[in-house]
Amino acid sequence: MDYNSSPSKRSLETLESAKKSYRWNKKNYSHTRRRIDIWTFVFTLSFKLWRNNRKWTYAGGYSEAKAVVRRKAQAVWIKESLLDLGPTFIKAGQLFSTRADLFSAEYVTELSKLQDRVPAFSYEQVSAIIEDELGRPVEKLFQKFDPIPLAAASLGQVHKAQLANGDEVVVKIQRPGLKQLFTIDLGILKQIANYFQNHPRWGKGRDWSGIYEECARILWEETDYLNEGRNADTFRRNFRDEDWVKVPRVYWKYASPKVLTLEYLPGIKISHYEAIEAAGLDRANLAKLGAKAYLYQLLNNGFFHADPHPGNIAASPDGGLIFYDFGMMGQIKNNIREKLMDTLFGIAQKDGTLVVDSLIELGAVVPTGDLTPVKRSIQYMLDNFMDKPFEEQSIDAISEDLFEIAYGQPFRFPATFTFVMRAFSTLEGVGKGLDPKFNFMEVAQPFAMQIMTNSNGNGGNTILDELGRQAAQVGSSALGLPRRIEDTIDKLERGDLRVRVRSLESERVLRRLSAIQLGTNYTILLSTLILSATLLFTNGSKIVAAIALCVAVIPGWSLLRLRKKIDRIDRMF
């Protein structure tokens, strides 16, 4: 949410958003109608995705350029449909915008533009919720309370207020009926996840049920404002020794699961570059501070802001940073440093296998099948990645390469990893907007060197420790090697060891030839039956001709299924 817009601008935005009427925002909106709206979207989307792979549906013939244009148009339609479906689907779309390992680039790019455009709810509703949650009317709790919201979003809206002691605050109020809407929507989303999980094509190599559970957990966490308040306190404590990061203080006396009162900390939105320059702030330094703040979160305590878009970061008058909105946070395991060492060593040694194995140990990759092709792709990326110095790399380019490798592969990235990569890319984009010469990797280099040389603050030399550990592993493997060779020879003598060699191209050709031969048989049979039916019909045997045509449906249907099978064979290898 952008807490720093002017009152006149806020009034205009509120009126504009209120012009459109959404069915989900009506009091008499039935559960049945909600299910119809959602499943209509799902089946329409399924049809559009099915049509994408049918070359005969492209006017004037298929081409890759036409397919890209169609996917871009569909991505815009998906974004607008999610806005129409309301809060649950807006948040789900924002989460899916981080999943370039699951969706093609066109969809991810458009979903990343998904911003809340929902009508603000009335001051009467705001007043009723505050009184119900805090036990006293607004007039008794606050000396002043602005009826026009600072910002309105899918989950709630924010109003500026003043406490009796004169403290200026912002009050965040949850949208009425949100939890009931979430309960209905998540029940339907679970059915949708099961539908896609069991789909013969879209369910292959995908853990839609796991993704649903992840999505549901994040959404429910965001509806608990007490949890958001605790996150804000934790985040502020983690930066208590850094005066260049400011976090709003929580007024717990005025907080509940649906109402959260925070210190009013105005600033300049981090993407308002001209306003920052007009205030006399150093844009290049702000870009570096943004990257430094995020690296500090990840590597010092592992508790990080999972949604650092420009609306949630502002520049303070003294040139520091202000963070807002702590509903979506991420947590990295405490032993991240040790496991990250293997990844760094794998990159340094250009060892794709070590990199993939270490990412699995880190929890950054969840394998769902044979990872051999993935390791080859990572190896190819490493061979090209190391051509440039570390500080000249681009986070956005690395993310694109990783997600391009991940798309359609037998593994998935968990939410934590995708949140980190999206945050890096967002901060790199903001940094380049502030300073065209900004390079995220240049800022990250000292932190990487710190990981390579320090071990959790104990002053030990991690490189030497790691080399010693690897030497011990090599020694252990060497001692066990004779026994493993002896076991292998014993298996060969007993005939227990089988060696299978597979030529993918030969297998594909053989399968295709077999299918084509079967298709020829079906075609001959179909032609014979149609010809027989025609002759019988012309000779007056209409009943027998009809029977022959009915029988002809069987080889005709089989021929259509065989054609689909041939298409699958072509895509399989």
Coordinates of C-alpha atoms in Angstrom, one line a residue:
M1 CA 0.0 0.0 0.0
D2 CA 1.2 3.5 -0.8
Y3 CA 0.7 5.6 2.4
N4 CA 2.2 8.7 1.0
S5 CA -0.3 9.9 -1.6
S6 CA -1.9 13.4 -1.3
P7 CA -5.5 13.7 0.0
S8 CA -6.8 15.1 -3.4
K9 CA -5.2 12.2 -5.2
R10 CA -6.6 9.7 -2.7
S11 CA -10.1 11.1 -3.1
L12 CA -9.9 10.8 -6.9
E13 CA -8.5 7.2 -6.7
T14 CA -11.2 6.2 -4.3
L15 CA -14.0 7.6 -6.5
E16 CA -12.4 5.9 -9.6
S17 CA -12.2 2.5 -7.9
A18 CA -15.8 2.8 -6.7
K19 CA -17.1 3.3 -10.2
K20 CA -16.8 -0.4 -11.0
S21 CA -19.2 -2.8 -9.1
Y22 CA -17.8 -6.2 -8.3
R23 CA -20.2 -9.1 -7.6
W24 CA -18.0 -10.4 -4.8
N25 CA -18.4 -7.0 -3.0
K26 CA -22.2 -7.2 -2.8
K27 CA -24.0 -8.3 0.4
N28 CA -26.4 -10.6 -1.4
Y29 CA -23.7 -12.4 -3.4
S30 CA -24.5 -16.2 -3.1
H31 CA -22.1 -19.1 -2.7
T32 CA -23.6 -20.7 -5.8
R33 CA -23.0 -17.7 -7.9
R34 CA -19.4 -17.5 -6.6
R35 CA -18.8 -21.1 -7.6
I36 CA -20.2 -20.5 -11.1
D37 CA -18.0 -17.4 -11.6
I38 CA -14.9 -19.2 -10.5
W39 CA -15.4 -22.4 -12.4
T40 CA -16.4 -20.5 -15.5
F41 CA -13.0 -18.8 -15.4
V42 CA -11.2 -22.1 -14.8
F43 CA -12.9 -23.9 -17.7
T44 CA -12.5 -20.9 -20.0
L45 CA -8.8 -20.8 -19.1
S46 CA -8.5 -24.6 -19.7
F47 CA -10.0 -24.2 -23.1
K48 CA -7.6 -21.4 -24.0
L49 CA -4.6 -23.5 -22.9
W50 CA -5.9 -26.5 -24.8
R51 CA -6.3 -24.4 -27.9
N52 CA -2.7 -23.0 -27.7
N53 CA -1.4 -26.5 -28.6
R54 CA -3.7 -27.0 -31.6
K55 CA -1.9 -25.6 -34.6
W56 CA -5.0 -25.6 -36.8
T57 CA -6.6 -23.0 -34.5
Y58 CA -4.2 -20.3 -35.7
A59 CA -5.6 -18.2 -38.6
G60 CA -3.3 -18.4 -41.6
G61 CA -1.2 -21.2 -40.1
Y62 CA 0.9 -21.7 -37.0
S63 CA 4.0 -19.7 -36.1
E64 CA 5.9 -19.2 -32.9
A65 CA 5.3 -15.4 -33.2
K66 CA 1.5 -16.0 -33.4
A67 CA 1.7 -18.3 -30.3
V68 CA 3.5 -15.6 -28.3
V69 CA 1.0 -12.9 -29.3
R70 CA -1.9 -15.2 -28.3
R71 CA -0.3 -16.0 -24.9
K72 CA 0.3 -12.3 -24.2
A73 CA -3.4 -11.6 -25.0
Q74 CA -4.4 -14.5 -22.7
A75 CA -2.2 -13.2 -19.9
V76 CA -3.9 -9.8 -20.0
W77 CA -7.3 -11.6 -19.9
I78 CA -6.2 -13.7 -16.9
K79 CA -5.0 -10.5 -15.1
E80 CA -8.3 -8.7 -15.6
S81 CA -10.3 -11.9 -14.7
L82 CA -8.4 -12.2 -11.4
L83 CA -9.2 -8.6 -10.6
D84 CA -12.9 -9.3 -11.3
L85 CA -12.8 -12.4 -9.0
G86 CA -11.6 -10.3 -6.1
P87 CA -9.2 -10.4 -3.1
T88 CA -8.4 -14.1 -3.0
F89 CA -7.5 -14.3 -6.6
I90 CA -5.7 -11.0 -6.7
K91 CA -3.4 -12.3 -4.0
A92 CA -3.1 -15.7 -5.6
G93 CA -2.2 -14.0 -8.9
Q94 CA 0.5 -11.9 -7.1
L95 CA 1.9 -15.1 -5.6
F96 CA 1.9 -16.9 -9.0
S97 CA 3.8 -14.0 -10.5
T98 CA 6.8 -15.3 -8.6
R99 CA 6.4 -18.8 -10.1
A100 CA 8.3 -18.6 -13.4
D101 CA 9.2 -22.2 -12.8
L102 CA 5.5 -23.1 -13.3
F103 CA 4.2 -20.6 -15.9
S104 CA 5.5 -19.3 -19.2
A105 CA 7.2 -15.9 -19.3
E106 CA 4.2 -14.1 -20.9
Y107 CA 1.9 -15.0 -18.0
V108 CA 4.5 -14.2 -15.3
T109 CA 5.2 -10.8 -16.8
E110 CA 1.6 -9.8 -16.9
L111 CA 0.8 -11.2 -13.4
S112 CA 3.7 -9.2 -12.0
K113 CA 1.8 -6.0 -13.0
L114 CA -1.3 -7.2 -11.0
Q115 CA -2.1 -4.4 -8.6
D116 CA -5.1 -4.0 -6.3
R117 CA -7.8 -2.0 -8.0
V118 CA -10.8 -2.6 -5.7
P119 CA -13.3 -0.1 -4.3
A120 CA -12.7 1.3 -0.8
F121 CA -15.4 0.3 1.7
S122 CA -17.4 3.0 3.5
Y123 CA -16.5 4.9 6.6
E124 CA -19.6 3.5 8.3
Q125 CA -18.2 0.0 7.8
V126 CA -14.8 1.2 9.0
S127 CA -16.3 2.7 12.2
A128 CA -18.4 -0.4 12.9
I129 CA -15.4 -2.8 12.5
I130 CA -13.1 -0.6 14.8
E131 CA -15.8 -0.5 17.5
D132 CA -16.5 -4.2 17.2
E133 CA -12.8 -5.1 17.4
L134 CA -11.5 -2.5 19.9
G135 CA -14.6 -2.2 22.0
R136 CA -15.0 1.6 21.8
P137 CA -16.3 4.0 19.1
V138 CA -13.8 5.8 16.8
E139 CA -14.5 9.1 18.5
K140 CA -13.5 7.8 21.9
L141 CA -10.3 6.0 20.6
F142 CA -8.9 8.8 18.4
Q143 CA -8.7 12.5 18.6
K144 CA -8.8 12.7 14.8
F145 CA -9.7 10.2 12.2
D146 CA -9.5 10.9 8.4
P147 CA -12.6 9.3 6.7
I148 CA -10.9 9.2 3.3
P149 CA -8.4 6.2 3.2
L150 CA -4.7 6.7 2.5
A151 CA -4.8 3.5 0.5
A152 CA -7.4 0.8 -0.4
A153 CA -6.3 -2.8 -1.3
S154 CA -7.9 -6.2 -1.7
L155 CA -7.4 -7.2 2.0
G156 CA -8.1 -3.9 3.7
Q157 CA -7.5 -0.1 3.7
V158 CA -5.5 2.4 5.7
H159 CA -6.7 5.6 7.4
K160 CA -4.7 8.4 8.9
A161 CA -5.6 9.2 12.6
Q162 CA -4.3 11.0 15.7
L163 CA -4.3 9.5 19.2
A164 CA -5.4 11.4 22.3
N165 CA -1.7 12.0 23.2
G166 CA -1.1 13.7 19.9
D167 CA 0.7 10.8 18.2
E168 CA 0.0 10.6 14.5
V169 CA -0.8 7.0 13.4
V170 CA -2.2 5.0 10.5
V171 CA -5.0 2.5 11.2
K172 CA -5.3 -0.5 9.0
I173 CA -8.8 -2.1 8.8
Q174 CA -9.5 -5.5 7.2
R175 CA -12.1 -5.6 4.5
P176 CA -15.5 -6.7 5.8
G177 CA -16.5 -10.3 5.0
L178 CA -12.9 -11.1 3.9
K179 CA -12.5 -14.3 6.0
Q180 CA -15.9 -15.7 4.8
L181 CA -14.9 -15.0 1.2
F182 CA -11.5 -16.7 1.8
T183 CA -13.2 -19.7 3.2
I184 CA -15.4 -20.1 0.2
D185 CA -12.7 -19.4 -2.4
L186 CA -10.0 -21.6 -0.8
G187 CA -12.4 -24.5 -0.8
I188 CA -13.0 -24.0 -4.5
L189 CA -9.3 -23.5 -5.1
K190 CA -8.6 -26.8 -3.5
Q191 CA -11.0 -28.5 -6.0
I192 CA -9.2 -26.6 -8.8
A193 CA -5.8 -27.8 -7.5
N194 CA -7.1 -31.4 -7.5
Y195 CA -8.4 -31.0 -11.0
F196 CA -5.1 -29.8 -12.4
Q197 CA -3.2 -32.4 -10.3
N198 CA -5.1 -35.2 -11.9
H199 CA -4.9 -33.7 -15.4
P200 CA -3.0 -36.0 -17.7
R201 CA -0.9 -33.2 -19.1
W202 CA -0.9 -30.2 -16.7
G203 CA -0.5 -32.5 -13.6
K204 CA 2.6 -34.2 -14.9
G205 CA 5.7 -33.2 -12.8
R206 CA 3.6 -30.6 -10.9
D207 CA 2.7 -30.5 -7.2
W208 CA -0.5 -28.4 -7.5
S209 CA -1.8 -29.7 -4.1
G210 CA 1.5 -28.5 -2.4
I211 CA 1.2 -25.2 -4.2
Y212 CA -2.3 -24.8 -3.0
E213 CA -1.3 -25.5 0.6
E214 CA 1.5 -23.0 0.4
C215 CA -0.9 -20.4 -1.1
A216 CA -3.6 -21.0 1.5
R217 CA -1.1 -20.7 4.4
I218 CA 0.3 -17.3 3.1
L219 CA -3.2 -15.9 2.5
W220 CA -4.5 -16.9 6.0
E221 CA -1.4 -15.4 7.6
E222 CA -2.1 -12.1 5.8
T223 CA -5.6 -11.9 7.3
D224 CA -4.2 -11.9 10.9
Y225 CA -3.2 -8.4 11.7
L226 CA -1.8 -9.4 15.1
N227 CA 0.7 -11.6 13.2
E228 CA 1.6 -8.7 11.0
G229 CA 2.2 -6.6 14.1
R230 CA 4.5 -9.2 15.5
N231 CA 6.4 -9.3 12.2
A232 CA 6.8 -5.6 12.2
D233 CA 8.2 -5.7 15.8
T234 CA 10.6 -8.5 14.8
F235 CA 11.7 -6.7 11.7
R236 CA 12.4 -3.5 13.7
R237 CA 14.4 -5.4 16.3
N238 CA 16.6 -6.9 13.7
F239 CA 17.5 -3.4 12.4
R240 CA 17.7 -1.8 15.9
D241 CA 21.5 -1.1 15.4
E242 CA 21.0 0.3 11.9
D243 CA 19.8 3.9 12.0
W244 CA 19.3 4.0 8.1
V245 CA 16.3 1.6 8.3
K246 CA 13.0 2.7 9.9
V247 CA 10.0 0.6 10.7
P248 CA 6.7 1.9 12.1
R249 CA 6.1 1.1 15.7
V250 CA 3.0 -0.9 16.6
Y251 CA 0.4 0.5 19.1
W252 CA -0.7 -2.8 20.6
K253 CA -3.5 -1.1 22.7
Y254 CA -5.2 -0.3 19.4
A255 CA -4.6 -3.7 17.6
S256 CA -6.7 -6.7 17.0
P257 CA -6.9 -9.5 14.3
K258 CA -8.8 -7.1 12.0
V259 CA -7.4 -3.7 13.1
L260 CA -3.8 -2.6 13.3
T261 CA -2.5 0.8 14.4
L262 CA 1.0 1.8 13.4
E263 CA 3.2 4.8 13.8
Y264 CA 2.8 7.3 10.9
L265 CA 6.1 7.4 9.1
P266 CA 5.7 9.5 5.9
G267 CA 8.3 9.3 3.2
I268 CA 8.8 9.5 -0.5
K269 CA 7.9 6.4 -2.5
I270 CA 11.1 4.7 -3.6
S271 CA 10.1 4.8 -7.2
H272 CA 9.2 8.5 -7.3
Y273 CA 12.6 9.4 -8.6
E274 CA 12.0 13.0 -9.4
A275 CA 10.6 13.7 -5.9
I276 CA 13.6 12.0 -4.3
E277 CA 15.9 14.2 -6.3
A278 CA 13.9 17.3 -5.5
A279 CA 14.3 16.5 -1.8
G280 CA 18.0 16.6 -2.2
L281 CA 18.5 12.9 -1.4
D282 CA 21.3 10.8 -2.9
R283 CA 19.6 8.4 -5.4
A284 CA 22.7 6.2 -5.9
N285 CA 23.1 5.7 -2.2
L286 CA 19.4 4.8 -1.8
A287 CA 19.8 2.2 -4.5
K288 CA 22.7 0.6 -2.6
L289 CA 20.9 0.9 0.8
G290 CA 17.9 -1.1 -0.7
A291 CA 20.2 -3.9 -1.8
K292 CA 22.1 -3.8 1.5
A293 CA 19.0 -3.9 3.6
Y294 CA 17.7 -7.0 1.8
L295 CA 21.0 -8.8 2.0
Y296 CA 21.2 -7.9 5.7
Q297 CA 17.8 -9.5 6.2
L298 CA 18.7 -12.7 4.4
L299 CA 22.2 -13.3 5.7
N300 CA 22.1 -11.9 9.3
N301 CA 18.9 -13.4 10.7
G302 CA 17.0 -15.0 7.7
F303 CA 13.8 -13.1 8.4
F304 CA 13.0 -11.1 5.3
H305 CA 10.3 -8.9 3.7
A306 CA 8.7 -11.2 1.0
D307 CA 6.9 -8.4 -0.8
P308 CA 9.4 -5.4 -1.3
H309 CA 7.6 -3.7 -4.2
P310 CA 8.0 0.1 -4.5
G311 CA 4.7 0.8 -2.6
N312 CA 6.2 -0.9 0.5
I313 CA 9.5 1.0 0.6
A314 CA 10.0 4.8 1.0
A315 CA 12.9 7.2 1.3
S316 CA 13.0 9.0 4.7
P317 CA 13.8 12.7 4.9
D318 CA 17.3 11.9 6.2
G319 CA 18.2 9.6 3.3
G320 CA 17.4 6.3 4.9
L321 CA 14.7 3.7 4.1
I322 CA 11.2 3.1 5.6
F323 CA 9.6 -0.3 5.2
Y324 CA 5.8 -0.8 5.3
D325 CA 3.4 -3.8 5.2
F326 CA 4.7 -6.9 7.0
G327 CA 1.8 -9.3 6.2
M328 CA 4.0 -11.4 3.9
M329 CA 7.3 -12.3 5.4
G330 CA 9.8 -15.2 4.7
Q331 CA 12.0 -17.2 7.0
I332 CA 15.3 -18.9 6.0
K333 CA 16.6 -21.8 8.1
N334 CA 19.4 -21.0 10.6
N335 CA 22.0 -23.3 9.0
I336 CA 21.7 -21.4 5.6
R337 CA 25.4 -20.4 5.8
E338 CA 26.8 -23.9 6.0
K339 CA 24.6 -25.2 3.2
L340 CA 25.2 -22.1 1.1
M341 CA 28.9 -22.9 1.1
D342 CA 28.3 -26.0 -1.0
T343 CA 26.4 -23.9 -3.6
L344 CA 29.2 -21.3 -3.7
F345 CA 31.9 -24.0 -4.0
G346 CA 29.9 -25.7 -6.8
I347 CA 29.6 -22.4 -8.7
A348 CA 33.3 -21.7 -8.2
Q349 CA 34.2 -25.2 -9.4
K350 CA 31.7 -25.2 -12.3
D351 CA 30.2 -28.4 -10.8
G352 CA 26.5 -28.6 -11.9
T353 CA 25.9 -31.7 -9.9
L354 CA 27.2 -30.2 -6.7
V355 CA 25.1 -27.0 -7.3
V356 CA 21.9 -29.0 -7.8
D357 CA 22.5 -31.3 -4.8
S358 CA 23.3 -28.3 -2.6
L359 CA 20.1 -26.5 -3.7
I360 CA 18.1 -29.6 -2.8
E361 CA 19.7 -29.6 0.7
L362 CA 19.0 -25.9 1.0
G363 CA 15.3 -26.6 0.2
A364 CA 15.6 -24.2 -2.8
V365 CA 14.7 -27.1 -5.1
V366 CA 12.1 -29.8 -4.5
P367 CA 12.8 -32.7 -6.9
T368 CA 9.8 -34.5 -8.5
G369 CA 11.6 -36.7 -11.0
D370 CA 14.9 -37.5 -12.8
L371 CA 17.2 -34.4 -12.4
T372 CA 19.8 -35.5 -14.9
P373 CA 18.6 -33.1 -17.7
V374 CA 18.4 -30.3 -15.1
K375 CA 22.0 -30.9 -14.0
R376 CA 23.1 -30.7 -17.6
S377 CA 21.3 -27.4 -18.1
I378 CA 22.8 -26.0 -14.9
Q379 CA 26.2 -27.1 -16.1
Y380 CA 25.7 -25.3 -19.4
M381 CA 24.6 -22.2 -17.5
L382 CA 27.6 -22.3 -15.2
D383 CA 30.0 -22.6 -18.1
N384 CA 28.5 -19.4 -19.5
F385 CA 27.9 -17.7 -16.2
M386 CA 31.5 -17.8 -15.1
D387 CA 32.6 -15.9 -18.3
K388 CA 31.9 -12.6 -16.6
P389 CA 33.2 -11.4 -13.2
F390 CA 30.8 -11.8 -10.2
E391 CA 30.2 -8.0 -9.9
E392 CA 29.1 -7.7 -13.5
Q393 CA 26.3 -10.3 -13.3
S394 CA 22.6 -9.3 -13.4
I395 CA 20.2 -10.7 -10.9
D396 CA 17.3 -10.4 -13.4
A397 CA 19.3 -12.3 -16.1
I398 CA 20.3 -15.0 -13.6
S399 CA 16.7 -15.3 -12.5
E400 CA 15.4 -15.6 -16.1
D401 CA 18.0 -18.3 -16.8
L402 CA 17.1 -20.3 -13.7
F403 CA 13.4 -20.1 -14.3
E404 CA 13.8 -20.9 -18.0
I405 CA 15.7 -24.0 -16.9
A406 CA 13.0 -24.8 -14.3
Y407 CA 10.0 -24.4 -16.6
G408 CA 8.7 -27.8 -17.5
Q409 CA 11.4 -29.7 -15.5
P410 CA 10.9 -32.4 -12.9
F411 CA 11.3 -30.1 -9.8
R412 CA 9.7 -27.0 -8.3
F413 CA 10.9 -24.1 -6.3
P414 CA 9.4 -23.5 -2.9
A415 CA 7.8 -20.2 -2.1
T416 CA 10.7 -18.9 0.0
F417 CA 13.1 -19.3 -2.9
T418 CA 10.8 -17.6 -5.4
F419 CA 10.1 -14.8 -3.0
V420 CA 13.8 -14.1 -2.7
M421 CA 14.5 -14.2 -6.4
R422 CA 11.5 -11.9 -7.1
A423 CA 12.7 -9.5 -4.4
F424 CA 16.2 -9.4 -5.8
S425 CA 14.8 -8.7 -9.3
T426 CA 12.5 -6.0 -8.0
L427 CA 15.2 -4.3 -6.0
E428 CA 17.6 -4.4 -8.9
G429 CA 14.9 -2.8 -11.1
V430 CA 14.3 0.0 -8.5
G431 CA 18.0 0.4 -8.0
K432 CA 18.6 0.9 -11.7
G433 CA 15.7 3.4 -11.8
L434 CA 17.4 5.4 -9.0
D435 CA 20.9 5.0 -10.5
P436 CA 21.4 3.7 -14.0
K437 CA 24.9 2.5 -13.0
F438 CA 23.6 0.5 -10.1
N439 CA 24.6 -3.2 -10.0
F440 CA 23.1 -5.5 -7.4
M441 CA 25.9 -8.1 -7.6
E442 CA 28.5 -5.4 -6.9
V443 CA 26.7 -4.6 -3.6
A444 CA 26.3 -8.3 -2.9
Q445 CA 30.0 -9.1 -3.4
P446 CA 31.2 -8.1 0.1
F447 CA 28.4 -10.2 1.6
A448 CA 29.4 -13.2 -0.5
M449 CA 33.0 -12.8 0.6
Q450 CA 31.9 -12.6 4.2
I451 CA 30.1 -16.0 3.8
M452 CA 33.2 -17.5 2.2
T453 CA 35.5 -16.3 5.0
N454 CA 33.4 -16.2 8.2
S455 CA 31.5 -19.0 10.0
N456 CA 28.5 -17.7 12.0
G457 CA 30.5 -15.0 13.7
N458 CA 33.1 -17.3 15.4
G459 CA 36.0 -16.1 13.3
G460 CA 36.8 -19.5 11.9
N461 CA 38.0 -19.9 8.3
T462 CA 35.1 -21.6 6.5
I463 CA 37.1 -22.2 3.4
L464 CA 39.7 -24.2 5.3
D465 CA 36.9 -26.0 7.2
E466 CA 35.1 -26.8 4.0
L467 CA 38.3 -28.1 2.3
G468 CA 39.0 -30.2 5.3
R469 CA 35.4 -31.6 5.2
Q470 CA 35.6 -32.3 1.5
A471 CA 39.0 -34.0 2.0
A472 CA 37.5 -36.2 4.7
Q473 CA 34.6 -37.1 2.4
V474 CA 37.1 -38.0 -0.4
G475 CA 39.1 -40.1 2.1
S476 CA 36.0 -41.9 3.3
S477 CA 34.9 -42.6 -0.3
A478 CA 38.4 -43.9 -1.2
L479 CA 38.4 -46.3 1.8
G480 CA 35.0 -47.7 0.8
L481 CA 35.8 -47.9 -2.9
P482 CA 37.4 -51.5 -2.9
R483 CA 34.3 -52.9 -1.1
R484 CA 31.9 -51.2 -3.5
I485 CA 33.9 -52.6 -6.5
E486 CA 33.8 -56.1 -4.9
D487 CA 30.0 -55.9 -4.4
T488 CA 29.6 -54.8 -8.0
I489 CA 31.7 -57.8 -9.3
D490 CA 29.6 -60.2 -7.1
K491 CA 26.4 -58.8 -8.6
L492 CA 27.8 -59.3 -12.1
E493 CA 28.7 -62.9 -11.4
R494 CA 25.2 -63.6 -10.0
G495 CA 23.5 -61.9 -12.8
D496 CA 21.9 -59.4 -10.4
L497 CA 23.3 -56.4 -12.2
R498 CA 21.6 -55.3 -15.4
V499 CA 22.9 -52.6 -17.7
R500 CA 20.3 -50.8 -19.8
V501 CA 21.2 -48.5 -22.6
R502 CA 18.6 -46.2 -24.0
S503 CA 18.7 -44.2 -27.2
L504 CA 16.0 -41.6 -27.0
E505 CA 16.0 -40.7 -30.6
S506 CA 15.8 -44.3 -31.8
E507 CA 13.0 -45.0 -29.2
R508 CA 11.1 -42.0 -30.4
V509 CA 11.3 -43.1 -34.1
L510 CA 10.3 -46.7 -33.3
R511 CA 7.3 -45.6 -31.3
R512 CA 6.3 -43.1 -34.0
L513 CA 6.6 -45.8 -36.8
S514 CA 4.6 -48.3 -34.7
A515 CA 1.9 -45.7 -34.2
I516 CA 1.8 -44.7 -37.9
Q517 CA 1.5 -48.4 -38.9
L518 CA -1.4 -48.8 -36.5
G519 CA -2.9 -45.6 -37.8
T520 CA -2.7 -47.0 -41.4
N521 CA -4.6 -50.1 -40.3
Y522 CA -7.3 -47.9 -38.7
T523 CA -7.5 -45.7 -41.8
I524 CA -8.0 -48.8 -44.1
L525 CA -10.6 -50.2 -41.8
L526 CA -12.4 -46.8 -41.5
S527 CA -12.3 -46.4 -45.3
T528 CA -13.7 -49.9 -45.9
L529 CA -16.6 -49.4 -43.5
I530 CA -17.5 -46.0 -45.0
L531 CA -17.3 -47.4 -48.6
S532 CA -19.4 -50.5 -47.6
A533 CA -22.0 -48.2 -45.9
T534 CA -22.2 -46.1 -49.1
L535 CA -22.7 -49.1 -51.3
L536 CA -25.3 -50.6 -49.0
F537 CA -27.1 -47.3 -48.8
T538 CA -27.2 -46.9 -52.7
N539 CA -28.6 -50.5 -52.9
G540 CA -31.4 -49.8 -50.5
S541 CA -30.0 -51.5 -47.4
K542 CA -30.3 -48.5 -45.2
I543 CA -30.4 -50.3 -41.8
V544 CA -27.3 -52.3 -42.6
A545 CA -25.6 -49.2 -43.9
A546 CA -26.4 -47.4 -40.7
I547 CA -24.9 -50.2 -38.7
A548 CA -21.8 -50.1 -40.8
L549 CA -21.5 -46.3 -40.2
C550 CA -21.9 -46.8 -36.4
V551 CA -19.1 -49.4 -36.4
A552 CA -17.0 -47.0 -38.4
V553 CA -17.1 -44.6 -35.4
I554 CA -14.8 -47.0 -33.5
P555 CA -11.8 -46.9 -35.8
G556 CA -12.4 -43.2 -36.4
W557 CA -12.3 -42.5 -32.7
S558 CA -9.2 -44.7 -32.4
L559 CA -7.5 -42.8 -35.2
L560 CA -8.1 -39.5 -33.5
R561 CA -6.7 -40.8 -30.2
L562 CA -3.7 -42.2 -32.1
R563 CA -3.0 -38.8 -33.6
K564 CA -2.9 -37.3 -30.1
K565 CA -0.5 -40.1 -29.1
I566 CA 1.8 -39.3 -31.9
D567 CA 1.9 -35.6 -30.8
R568 CA 2.8 -36.7 -27.3
I569 CA 5.6 -38.9 -28.6
D570 CA 7.0 -35.9 -30.6
R571 CA 7.0 -33.8 -27.4
M572 CA 8.2 -36.5 -25.1
F573 CA 11.8 -36.7 -26.2

